[in-house]
mmCIF file of C-alpha atoms and ligand atoms in Angstrom:
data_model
loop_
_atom_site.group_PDB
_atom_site.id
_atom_site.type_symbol
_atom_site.label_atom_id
_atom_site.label_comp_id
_atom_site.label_asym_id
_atom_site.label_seq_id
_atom_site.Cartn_x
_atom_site.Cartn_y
_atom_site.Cartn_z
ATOM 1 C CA UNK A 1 206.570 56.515 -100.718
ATOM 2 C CA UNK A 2 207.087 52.944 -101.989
ATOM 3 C CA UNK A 3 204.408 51.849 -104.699
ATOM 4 C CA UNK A 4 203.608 48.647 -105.691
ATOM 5 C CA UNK A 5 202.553 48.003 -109.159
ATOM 6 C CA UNK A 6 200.574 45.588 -110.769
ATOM 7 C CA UNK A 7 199.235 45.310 -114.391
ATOM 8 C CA UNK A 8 197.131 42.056 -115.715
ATOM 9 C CA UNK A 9 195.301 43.868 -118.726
ATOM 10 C CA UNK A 10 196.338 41.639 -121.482
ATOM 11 C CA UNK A 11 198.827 39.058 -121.816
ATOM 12 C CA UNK A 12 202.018 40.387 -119.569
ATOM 13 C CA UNK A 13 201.884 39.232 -115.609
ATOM 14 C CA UNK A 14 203.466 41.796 -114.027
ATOM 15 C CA UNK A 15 204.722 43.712 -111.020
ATOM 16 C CA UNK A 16 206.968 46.533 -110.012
ATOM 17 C CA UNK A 17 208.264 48.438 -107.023
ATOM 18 C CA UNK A 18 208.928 52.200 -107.071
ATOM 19 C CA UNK A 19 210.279 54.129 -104.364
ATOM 20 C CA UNK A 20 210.294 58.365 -104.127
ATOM 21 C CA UNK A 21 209.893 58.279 -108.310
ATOM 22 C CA UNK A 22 212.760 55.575 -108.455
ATOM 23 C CA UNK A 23 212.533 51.952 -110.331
ATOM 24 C CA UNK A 24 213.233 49.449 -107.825
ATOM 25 C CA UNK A 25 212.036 46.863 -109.456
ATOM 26 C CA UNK A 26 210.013 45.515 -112.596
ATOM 27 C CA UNK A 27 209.420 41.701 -113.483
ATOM 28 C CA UNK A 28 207.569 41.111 -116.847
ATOM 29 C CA UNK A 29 206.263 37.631 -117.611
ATOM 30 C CA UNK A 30 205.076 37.087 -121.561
ATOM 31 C CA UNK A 31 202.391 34.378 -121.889
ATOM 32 C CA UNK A 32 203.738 32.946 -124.866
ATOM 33 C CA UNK A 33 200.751 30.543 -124.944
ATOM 34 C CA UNK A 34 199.224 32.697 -126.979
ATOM 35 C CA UNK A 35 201.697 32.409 -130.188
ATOM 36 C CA UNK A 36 200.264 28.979 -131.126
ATOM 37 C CA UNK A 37 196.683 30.985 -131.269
ATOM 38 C CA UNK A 38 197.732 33.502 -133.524
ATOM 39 C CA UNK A 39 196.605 36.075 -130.904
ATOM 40 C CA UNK A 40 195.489 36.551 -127.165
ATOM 41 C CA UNK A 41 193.262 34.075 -126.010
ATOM 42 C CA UNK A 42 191.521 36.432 -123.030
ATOM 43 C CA UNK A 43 189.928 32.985 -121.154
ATOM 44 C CA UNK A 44 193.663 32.066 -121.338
ATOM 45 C CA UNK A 45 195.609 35.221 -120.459
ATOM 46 C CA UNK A 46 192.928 35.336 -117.035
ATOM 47 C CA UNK A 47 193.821 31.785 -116.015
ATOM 48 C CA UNK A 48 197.898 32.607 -117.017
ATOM 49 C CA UNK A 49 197.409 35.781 -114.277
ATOM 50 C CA UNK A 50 195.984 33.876 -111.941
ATOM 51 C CA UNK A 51 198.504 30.828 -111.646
ATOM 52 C CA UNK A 52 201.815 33.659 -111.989
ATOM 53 C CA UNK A 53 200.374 36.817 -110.327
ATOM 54 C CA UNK A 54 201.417 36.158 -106.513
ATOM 55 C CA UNK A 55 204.718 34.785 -107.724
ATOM 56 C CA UNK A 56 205.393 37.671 -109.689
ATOM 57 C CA UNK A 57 204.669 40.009 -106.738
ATOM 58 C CA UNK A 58 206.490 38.310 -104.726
ATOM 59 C CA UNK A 59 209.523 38.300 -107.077
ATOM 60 C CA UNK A 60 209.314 42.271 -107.549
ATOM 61 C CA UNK A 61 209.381 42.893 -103.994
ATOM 62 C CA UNK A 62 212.450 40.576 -103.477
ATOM 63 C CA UNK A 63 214.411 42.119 -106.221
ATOM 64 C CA UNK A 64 213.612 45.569 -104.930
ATOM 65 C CA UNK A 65 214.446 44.171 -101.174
ATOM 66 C CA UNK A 66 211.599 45.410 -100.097
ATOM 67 C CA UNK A 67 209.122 43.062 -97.637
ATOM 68 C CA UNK A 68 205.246 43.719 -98.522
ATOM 69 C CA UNK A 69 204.647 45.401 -94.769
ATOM 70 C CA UNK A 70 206.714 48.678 -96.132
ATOM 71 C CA UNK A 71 204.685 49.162 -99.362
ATOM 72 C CA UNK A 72 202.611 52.242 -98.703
ATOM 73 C CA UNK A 73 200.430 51.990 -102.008
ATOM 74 C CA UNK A 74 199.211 49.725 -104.623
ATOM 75 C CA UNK A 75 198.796 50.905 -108.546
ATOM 76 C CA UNK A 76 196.900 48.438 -110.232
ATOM 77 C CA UNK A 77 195.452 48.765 -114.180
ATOM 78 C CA UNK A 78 191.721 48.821 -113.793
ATOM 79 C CA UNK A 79 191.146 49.826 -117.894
ATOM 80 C CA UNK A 80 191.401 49.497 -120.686
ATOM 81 C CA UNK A 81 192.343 45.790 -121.345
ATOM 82 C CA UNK A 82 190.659 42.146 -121.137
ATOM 83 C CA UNK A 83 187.732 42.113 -118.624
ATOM 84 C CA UNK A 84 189.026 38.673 -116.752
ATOM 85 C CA UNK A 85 192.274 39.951 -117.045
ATOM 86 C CA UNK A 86 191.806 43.507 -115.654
ATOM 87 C CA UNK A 87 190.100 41.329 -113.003
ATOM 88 C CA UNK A 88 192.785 39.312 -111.916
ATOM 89 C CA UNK A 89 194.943 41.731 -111.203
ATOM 90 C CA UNK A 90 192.423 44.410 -109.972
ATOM 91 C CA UNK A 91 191.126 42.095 -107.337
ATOM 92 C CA UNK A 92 194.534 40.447 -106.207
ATOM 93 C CA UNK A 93 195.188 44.762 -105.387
ATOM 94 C CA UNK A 94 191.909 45.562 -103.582
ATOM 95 C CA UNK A 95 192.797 42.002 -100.916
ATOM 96 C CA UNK A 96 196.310 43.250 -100.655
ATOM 97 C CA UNK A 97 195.395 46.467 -100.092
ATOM 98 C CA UNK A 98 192.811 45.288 -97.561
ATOM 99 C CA UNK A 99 195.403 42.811 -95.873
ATOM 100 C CA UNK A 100 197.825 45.308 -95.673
ATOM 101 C CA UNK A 101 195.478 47.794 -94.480
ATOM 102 C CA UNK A 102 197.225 50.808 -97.222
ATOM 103 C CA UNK A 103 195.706 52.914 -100.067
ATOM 104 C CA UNK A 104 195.123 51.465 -103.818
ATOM 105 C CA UNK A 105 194.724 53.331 -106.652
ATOM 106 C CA UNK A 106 193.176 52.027 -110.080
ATOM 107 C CA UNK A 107 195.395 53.363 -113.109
ATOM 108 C CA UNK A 108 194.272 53.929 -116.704
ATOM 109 C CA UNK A 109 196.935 51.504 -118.565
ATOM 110 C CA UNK A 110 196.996 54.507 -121.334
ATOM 111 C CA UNK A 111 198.289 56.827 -118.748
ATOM 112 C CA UNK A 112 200.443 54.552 -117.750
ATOM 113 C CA UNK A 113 201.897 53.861 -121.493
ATOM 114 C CA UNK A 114 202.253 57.679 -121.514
ATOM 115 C CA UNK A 115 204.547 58.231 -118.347
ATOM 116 C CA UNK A 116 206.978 54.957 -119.507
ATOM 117 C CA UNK A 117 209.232 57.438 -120.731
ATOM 118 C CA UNK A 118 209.274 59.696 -117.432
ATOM 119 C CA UNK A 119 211.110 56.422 -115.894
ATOM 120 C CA UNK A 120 214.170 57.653 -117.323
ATOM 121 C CA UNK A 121 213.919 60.901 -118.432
ATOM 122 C CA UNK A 122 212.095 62.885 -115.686
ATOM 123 C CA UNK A 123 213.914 65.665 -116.742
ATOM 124 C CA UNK A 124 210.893 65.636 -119.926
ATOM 125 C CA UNK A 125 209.209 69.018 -119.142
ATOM 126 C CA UNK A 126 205.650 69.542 -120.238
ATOM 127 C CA UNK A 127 204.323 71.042 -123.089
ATOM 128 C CA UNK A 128 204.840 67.525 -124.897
ATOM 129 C CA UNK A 129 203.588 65.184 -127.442
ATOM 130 C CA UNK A 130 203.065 61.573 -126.851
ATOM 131 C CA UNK A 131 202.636 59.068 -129.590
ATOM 132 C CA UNK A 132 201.011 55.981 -128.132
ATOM 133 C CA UNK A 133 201.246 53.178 -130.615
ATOM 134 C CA UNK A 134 200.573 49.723 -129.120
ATOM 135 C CA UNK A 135 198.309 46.722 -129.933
ATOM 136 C CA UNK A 136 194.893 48.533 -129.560
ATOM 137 C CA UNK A 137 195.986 52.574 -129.883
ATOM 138 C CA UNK A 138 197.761 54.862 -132.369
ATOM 139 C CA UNK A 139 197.417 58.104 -130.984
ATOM 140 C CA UNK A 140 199.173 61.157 -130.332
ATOM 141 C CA UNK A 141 197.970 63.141 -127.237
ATOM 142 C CA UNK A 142 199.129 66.508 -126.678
ATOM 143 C CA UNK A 143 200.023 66.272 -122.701
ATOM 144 C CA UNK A 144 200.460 69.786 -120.940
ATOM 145 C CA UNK A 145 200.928 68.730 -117.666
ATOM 146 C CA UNK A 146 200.023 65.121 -116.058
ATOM 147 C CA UNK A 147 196.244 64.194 -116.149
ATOM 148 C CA UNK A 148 196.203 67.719 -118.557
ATOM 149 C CA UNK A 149 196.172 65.745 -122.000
ATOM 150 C CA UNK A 150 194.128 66.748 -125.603
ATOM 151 C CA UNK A 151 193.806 63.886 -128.423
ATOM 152 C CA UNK A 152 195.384 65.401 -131.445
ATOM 153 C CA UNK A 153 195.269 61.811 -134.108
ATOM 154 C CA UNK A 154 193.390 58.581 -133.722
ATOM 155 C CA UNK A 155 193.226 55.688 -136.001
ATOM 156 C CA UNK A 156 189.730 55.063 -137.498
ATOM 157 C CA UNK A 157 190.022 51.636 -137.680
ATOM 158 C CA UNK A 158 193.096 49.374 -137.088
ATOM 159 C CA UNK A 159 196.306 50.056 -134.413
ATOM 160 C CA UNK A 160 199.611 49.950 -135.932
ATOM 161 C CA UNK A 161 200.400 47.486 -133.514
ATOM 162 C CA UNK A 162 197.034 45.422 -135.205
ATOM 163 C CA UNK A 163 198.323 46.065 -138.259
ATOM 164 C CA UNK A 164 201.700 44.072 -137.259
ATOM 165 C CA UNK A 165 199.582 41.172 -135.882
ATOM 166 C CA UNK A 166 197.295 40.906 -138.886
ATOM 167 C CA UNK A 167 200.412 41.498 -141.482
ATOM 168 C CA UNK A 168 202.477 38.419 -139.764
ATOM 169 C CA UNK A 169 199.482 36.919 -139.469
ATOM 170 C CA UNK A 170 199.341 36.379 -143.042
ATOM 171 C CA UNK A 171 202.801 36.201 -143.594
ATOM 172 C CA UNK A 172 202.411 33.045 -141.443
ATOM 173 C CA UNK A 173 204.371 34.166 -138.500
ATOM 174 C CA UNK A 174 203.432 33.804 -135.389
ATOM 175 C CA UNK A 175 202.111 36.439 -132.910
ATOM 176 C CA UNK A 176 202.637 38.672 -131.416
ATOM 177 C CA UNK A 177 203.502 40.034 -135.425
ATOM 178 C CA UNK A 178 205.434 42.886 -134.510
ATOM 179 C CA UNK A 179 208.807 41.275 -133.657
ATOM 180 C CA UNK A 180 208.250 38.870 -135.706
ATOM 181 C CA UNK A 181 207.842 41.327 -138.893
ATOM 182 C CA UNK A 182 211.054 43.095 -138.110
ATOM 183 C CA UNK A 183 212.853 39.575 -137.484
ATOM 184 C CA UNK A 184 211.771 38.675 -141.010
ATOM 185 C CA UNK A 185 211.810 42.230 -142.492
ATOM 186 C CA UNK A 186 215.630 42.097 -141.760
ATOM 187 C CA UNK A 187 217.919 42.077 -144.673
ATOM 188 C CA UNK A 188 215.187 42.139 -147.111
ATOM 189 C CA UNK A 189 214.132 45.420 -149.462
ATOM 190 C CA UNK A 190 211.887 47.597 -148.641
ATOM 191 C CA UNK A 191 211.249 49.539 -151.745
ATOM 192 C CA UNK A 192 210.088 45.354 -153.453
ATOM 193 C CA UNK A 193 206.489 46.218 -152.972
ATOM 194 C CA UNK A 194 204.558 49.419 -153.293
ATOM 195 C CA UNK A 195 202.138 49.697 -150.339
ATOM 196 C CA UNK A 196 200.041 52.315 -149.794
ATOM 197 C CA UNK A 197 200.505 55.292 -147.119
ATOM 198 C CA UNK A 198 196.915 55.669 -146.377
ATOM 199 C CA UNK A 199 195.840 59.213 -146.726
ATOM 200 C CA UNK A 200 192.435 60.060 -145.224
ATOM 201 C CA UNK A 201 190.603 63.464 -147.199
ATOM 202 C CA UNK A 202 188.487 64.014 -143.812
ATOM 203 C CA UNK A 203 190.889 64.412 -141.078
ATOM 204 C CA UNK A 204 194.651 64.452 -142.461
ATOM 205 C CA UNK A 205 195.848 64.009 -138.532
ATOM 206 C CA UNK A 206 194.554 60.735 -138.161
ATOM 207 C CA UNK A 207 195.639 57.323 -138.744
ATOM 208 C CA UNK A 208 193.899 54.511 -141.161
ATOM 209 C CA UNK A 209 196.168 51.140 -141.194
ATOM 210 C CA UNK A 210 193.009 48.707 -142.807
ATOM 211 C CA UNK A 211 193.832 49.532 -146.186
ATOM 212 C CA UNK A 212 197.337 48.484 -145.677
ATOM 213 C CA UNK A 213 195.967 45.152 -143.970
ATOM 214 C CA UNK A 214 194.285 44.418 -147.318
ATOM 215 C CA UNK A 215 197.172 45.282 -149.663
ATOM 216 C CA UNK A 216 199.246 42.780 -147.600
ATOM 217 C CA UNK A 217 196.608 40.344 -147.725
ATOM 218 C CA UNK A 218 195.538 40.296 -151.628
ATOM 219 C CA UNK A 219 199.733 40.518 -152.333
ATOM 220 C CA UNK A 220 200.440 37.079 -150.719
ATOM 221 C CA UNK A 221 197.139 35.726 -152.191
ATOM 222 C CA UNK A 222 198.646 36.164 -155.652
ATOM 223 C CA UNK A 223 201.845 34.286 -155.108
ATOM 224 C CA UNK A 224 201.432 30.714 -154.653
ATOM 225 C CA UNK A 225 203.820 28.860 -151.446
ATOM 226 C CA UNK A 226 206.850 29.106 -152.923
ATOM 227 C CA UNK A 227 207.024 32.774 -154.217
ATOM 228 C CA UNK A 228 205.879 33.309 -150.701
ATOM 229 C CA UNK A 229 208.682 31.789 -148.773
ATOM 230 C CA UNK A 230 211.141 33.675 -151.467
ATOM 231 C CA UNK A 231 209.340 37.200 -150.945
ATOM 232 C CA UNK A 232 208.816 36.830 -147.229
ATOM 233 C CA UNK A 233 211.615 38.672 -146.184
ATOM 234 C CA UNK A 234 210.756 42.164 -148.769
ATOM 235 C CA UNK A 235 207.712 41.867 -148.694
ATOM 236 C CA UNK A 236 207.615 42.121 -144.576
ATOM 237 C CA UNK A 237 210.262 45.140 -144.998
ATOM 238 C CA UNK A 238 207.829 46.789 -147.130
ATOM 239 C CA UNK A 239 204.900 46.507 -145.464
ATOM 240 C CA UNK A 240 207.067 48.094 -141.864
ATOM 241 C CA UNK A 241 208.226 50.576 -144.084
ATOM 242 C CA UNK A 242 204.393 52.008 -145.006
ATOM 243 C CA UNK A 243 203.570 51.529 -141.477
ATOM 244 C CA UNK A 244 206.350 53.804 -140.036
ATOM 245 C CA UNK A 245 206.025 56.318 -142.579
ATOM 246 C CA UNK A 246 202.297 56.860 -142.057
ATOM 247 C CA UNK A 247 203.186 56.749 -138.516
ATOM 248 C CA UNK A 248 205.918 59.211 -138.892
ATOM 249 C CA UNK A 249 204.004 61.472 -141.305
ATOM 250 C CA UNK A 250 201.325 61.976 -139.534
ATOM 251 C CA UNK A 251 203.548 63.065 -136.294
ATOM 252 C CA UNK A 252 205.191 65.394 -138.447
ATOM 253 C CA UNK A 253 201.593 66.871 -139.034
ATOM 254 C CA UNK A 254 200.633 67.009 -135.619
ATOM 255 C CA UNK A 255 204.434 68.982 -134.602
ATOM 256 C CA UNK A 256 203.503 71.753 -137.133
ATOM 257 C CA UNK A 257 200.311 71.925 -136.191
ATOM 258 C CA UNK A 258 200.873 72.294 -132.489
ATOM 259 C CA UNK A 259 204.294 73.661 -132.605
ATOM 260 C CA UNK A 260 205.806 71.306 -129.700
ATOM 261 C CA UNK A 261 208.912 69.933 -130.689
ATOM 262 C CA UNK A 262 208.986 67.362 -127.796
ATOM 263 C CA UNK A 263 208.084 63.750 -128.399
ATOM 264 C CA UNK A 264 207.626 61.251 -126.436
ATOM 265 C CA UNK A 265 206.682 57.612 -127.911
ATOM 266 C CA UNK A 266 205.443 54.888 -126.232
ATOM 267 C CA UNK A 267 203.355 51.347 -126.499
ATOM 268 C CA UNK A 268 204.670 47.963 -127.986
ATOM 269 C CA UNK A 269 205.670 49.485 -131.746
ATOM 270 C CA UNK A 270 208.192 51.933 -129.970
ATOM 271 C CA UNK A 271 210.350 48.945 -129.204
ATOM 272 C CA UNK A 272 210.638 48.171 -133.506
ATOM 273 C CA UNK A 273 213.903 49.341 -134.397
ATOM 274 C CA UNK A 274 213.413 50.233 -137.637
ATOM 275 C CA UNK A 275 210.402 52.455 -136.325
ATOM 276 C CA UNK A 276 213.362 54.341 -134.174
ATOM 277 C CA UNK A 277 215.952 54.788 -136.816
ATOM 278 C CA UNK A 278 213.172 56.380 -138.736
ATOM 279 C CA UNK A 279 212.282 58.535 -135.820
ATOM 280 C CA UNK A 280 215.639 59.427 -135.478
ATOM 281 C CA UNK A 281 216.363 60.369 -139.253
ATOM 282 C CA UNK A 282 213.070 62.712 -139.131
ATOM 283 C CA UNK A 283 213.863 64.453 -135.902
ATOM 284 C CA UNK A 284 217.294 65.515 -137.007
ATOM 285 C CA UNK A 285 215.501 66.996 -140.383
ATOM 286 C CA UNK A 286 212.861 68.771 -139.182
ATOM 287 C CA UNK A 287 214.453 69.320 -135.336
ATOM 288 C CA UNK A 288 212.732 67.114 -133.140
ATOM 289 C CA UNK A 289 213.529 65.976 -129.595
ATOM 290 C CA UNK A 290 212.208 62.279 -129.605
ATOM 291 C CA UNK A 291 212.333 60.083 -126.708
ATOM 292 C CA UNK A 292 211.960 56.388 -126.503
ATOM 293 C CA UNK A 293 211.933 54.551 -123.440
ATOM 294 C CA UNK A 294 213.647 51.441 -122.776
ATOM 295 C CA UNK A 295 212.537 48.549 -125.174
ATOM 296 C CA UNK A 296 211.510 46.598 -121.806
ATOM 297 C CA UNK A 297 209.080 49.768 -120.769
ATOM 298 C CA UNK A 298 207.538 49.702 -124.561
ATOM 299 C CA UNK A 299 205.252 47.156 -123.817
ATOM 300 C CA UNK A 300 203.044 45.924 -121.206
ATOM 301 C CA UNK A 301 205.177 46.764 -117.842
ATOM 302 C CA UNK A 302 204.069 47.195 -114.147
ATOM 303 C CA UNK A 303 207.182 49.803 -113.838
ATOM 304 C CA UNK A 304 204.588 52.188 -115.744
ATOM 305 C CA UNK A 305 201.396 51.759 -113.792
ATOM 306 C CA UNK A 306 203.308 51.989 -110.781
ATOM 307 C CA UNK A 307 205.394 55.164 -111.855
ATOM 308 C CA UNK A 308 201.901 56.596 -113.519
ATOM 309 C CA UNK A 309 200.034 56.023 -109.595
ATOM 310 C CA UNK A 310 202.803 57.106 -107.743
ATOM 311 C CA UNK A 311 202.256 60.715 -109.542
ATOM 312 C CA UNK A 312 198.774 60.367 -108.607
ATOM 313 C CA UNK A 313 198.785 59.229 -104.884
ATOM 314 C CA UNK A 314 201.305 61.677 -104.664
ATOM 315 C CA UNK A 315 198.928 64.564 -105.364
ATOM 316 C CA UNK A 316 196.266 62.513 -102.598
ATOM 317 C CA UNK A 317 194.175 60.440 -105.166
ATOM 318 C CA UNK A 318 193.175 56.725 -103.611
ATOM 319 C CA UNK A 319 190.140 54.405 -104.964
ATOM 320 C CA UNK A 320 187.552 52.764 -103.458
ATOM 321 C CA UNK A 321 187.504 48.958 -103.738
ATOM 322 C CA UNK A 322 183.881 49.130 -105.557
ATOM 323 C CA UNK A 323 186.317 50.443 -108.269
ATOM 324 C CA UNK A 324 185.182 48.133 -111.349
ATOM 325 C CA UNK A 325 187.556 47.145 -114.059
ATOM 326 C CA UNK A 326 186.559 48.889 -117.474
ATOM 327 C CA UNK A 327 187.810 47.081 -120.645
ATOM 328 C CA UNK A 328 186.884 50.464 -122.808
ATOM 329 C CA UNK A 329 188.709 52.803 -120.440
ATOM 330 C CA UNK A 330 189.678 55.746 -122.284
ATOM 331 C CA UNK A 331 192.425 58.253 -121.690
ATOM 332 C CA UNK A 332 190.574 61.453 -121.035
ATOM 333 C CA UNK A 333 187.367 59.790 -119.265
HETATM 334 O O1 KG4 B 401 201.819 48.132 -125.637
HETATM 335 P P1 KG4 B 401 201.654 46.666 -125.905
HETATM 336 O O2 KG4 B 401 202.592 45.705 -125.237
HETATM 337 O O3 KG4 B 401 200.216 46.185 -125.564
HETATM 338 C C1 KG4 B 401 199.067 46.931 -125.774
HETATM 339 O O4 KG4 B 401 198.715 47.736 -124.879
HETATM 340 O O5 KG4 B 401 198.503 46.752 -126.876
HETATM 341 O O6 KG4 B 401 201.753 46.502 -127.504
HETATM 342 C C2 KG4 B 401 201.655 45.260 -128.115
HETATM 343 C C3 KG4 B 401 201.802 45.483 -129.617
HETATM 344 C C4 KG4 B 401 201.569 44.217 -130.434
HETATM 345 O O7 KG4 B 401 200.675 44.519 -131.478
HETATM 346 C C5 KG4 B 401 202.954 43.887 -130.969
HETATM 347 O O8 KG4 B 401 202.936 43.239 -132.227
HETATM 348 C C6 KG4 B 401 203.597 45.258 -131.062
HETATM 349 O O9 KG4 B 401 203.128 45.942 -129.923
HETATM 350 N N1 KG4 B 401 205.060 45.162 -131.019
HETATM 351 C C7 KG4 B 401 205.839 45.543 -132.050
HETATM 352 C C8 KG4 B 401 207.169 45.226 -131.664
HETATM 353 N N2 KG4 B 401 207.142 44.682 -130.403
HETATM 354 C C9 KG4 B 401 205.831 44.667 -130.021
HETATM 355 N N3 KG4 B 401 205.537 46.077 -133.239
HETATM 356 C C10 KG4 B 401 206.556 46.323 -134.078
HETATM 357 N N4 KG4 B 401 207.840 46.028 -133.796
HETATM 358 C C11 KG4 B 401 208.194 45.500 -132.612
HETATM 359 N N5 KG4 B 401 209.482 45.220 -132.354
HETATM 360 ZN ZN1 ZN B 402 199.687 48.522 -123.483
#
């Protein structure tokens, strides 16, 4: 079976081709528009889908060598995301699926984030944990077989992946923060400044990154535009470091809670390097198998909508086309 997928929910066009479970294809546009905005424009990102979409298509399909008349399926992301965005893409799915006269299927992007990994590993048998952590989750589901998954931690607040955004954000760095954090955080000392490792008293497993937002922000606002542009570089290597070890704690929580010793991680963070030499240094002391897919399947990627739908049409699951898009899609609704 030869799926085509398309995801449009934030601010990465893209499309991908898989064929039998196989990546044929996966092409990724960025809108870097939305640097000089300091974050994602959604009036933009819609109008960015709707000038590159078709040209995106048309570039996975070419690069899998595959003509649109042999694709027997189209995934699209129909939630969570951008309303206009989710639109774009959902309804440029429902008229090829029409024109085409084949199935489509709407895929939660969350399910998709969580099958990323399966891309390259599908040897990754079930029991399993995945840690999502991208720009609008930080969770880690418990996933006992596909569609079978239990929420184990949740932030209360921000994402880790927010937390990047807001931290560069004040560092003066442009967005998104995350790569730019790490850029910066290179070379510089991460033991300079004492942030905190939020602890919450009600529910240990989850996540809480707003306190951290604020110890960033009332830092910088003591140190006047020099001592800024001299601390930059520790203070951004600090602030990673509490990040990944509240990330890493709490996953550490969740293993000897539930046992599972498989991990797989996934959203936009997963691509921080830092993030996976920790990940590394904590499975070989406490005897984890962690997984990481490919920093290009980290964040927003068609390859993992389409791979995520493919498992579904496989087992007979189509949509209608008065599917709507839902912005606050979540995983287990
Ligand atoms: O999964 P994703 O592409 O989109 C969402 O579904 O949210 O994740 C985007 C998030 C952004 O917050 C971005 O700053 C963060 O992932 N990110 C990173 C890195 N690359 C992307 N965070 C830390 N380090 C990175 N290298
Ligand atoms: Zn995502």
């Amino acid at each position: 079976m030869i799926v085509l997928g398309i995801e449009t929910s934030c601010d990465e066009t893209s499309a991908a081709v898989i064929q039998d479970g196989f990546l044929k294809s996966n092409i990724v546009l960025s809108q870097e528009i939305h640097g000089e905005y300091g974050g994602v424009v959604p009036e933009i990102a819609s109008r960015e889908h709707e000038v590159h979409l078709t040209s995106i298509i048309a570039l996975a399909l070419q690069r899998a060598s595959i003509s649109k008349e042999n694709v027997d399926a189209i995934a699209v992301t129909y939630g969570a995301g951008l309303m206009g965005a989710l639109l774009v893409g959902l309804n440029v799915a429902k008229g090829l699926a029409i024109g085409l006269n084949i199935p489509f299927l709407g895929v939660n992007h969350m399910e998709g984030h969580l099958y990323a990994n399966m891309i390259d590993n599908p040897q990754m048998d079930y029991p399993f944990l995945c840690m999502l952590v991208s720009g609008g989750h930080t969770q880690i589901w418990r996933v006992d077989s596909f569609g079978e998954y239990t929420l184990f931690s949740n932030t209360v607040d921000d994402a880790a992946g927010e937390a990047f955004d807001k931290g560069a954000r004040i560092l003066g760095l442009k967005y998104p923060g995350g790569p730019e954090i790490q850029r910066v955080a290179t070379g510089g000392d991460s033991t300079a400044f004492d942030f905190p490792r939020p602890r919450l008293k009600r529910s240990e497993l989850d996540f809480s990154f707003s306190g951290l937002k604020t110890a960033i922000l009332y830092t910088c606002k003591k140190m006047n535009a020099n001592e800024l542009i001299m601390n930059q570089s520790d203070i951004a290597a600090s602030y990673q470091e509490a990040i990944i070890d509240t990330l890493l704690e709490k996953l550490e929580k969740v293993h000897l809670k539930t046992n599972i010793n498989k991990v797989s991680v996934a959203g936009g963070v997963a691509a921080n390097s830092r993030f996976r030499e920790k990940a590394s240094d904590l499975s070989q002391k406490i005897g984890l198998n962690i997984q990481f897919p490919k920093m290009e399947l980290c964040t927003d990627n068609a390859a993992m909508i389409a791979m995520a739908g493919y498992e579904r049409l496989n087992g007979g699951e189509i949509s209608t086309l008065d599917l709507p898009a839902i912005p606050n899609l979540t995983l287990a609704g």
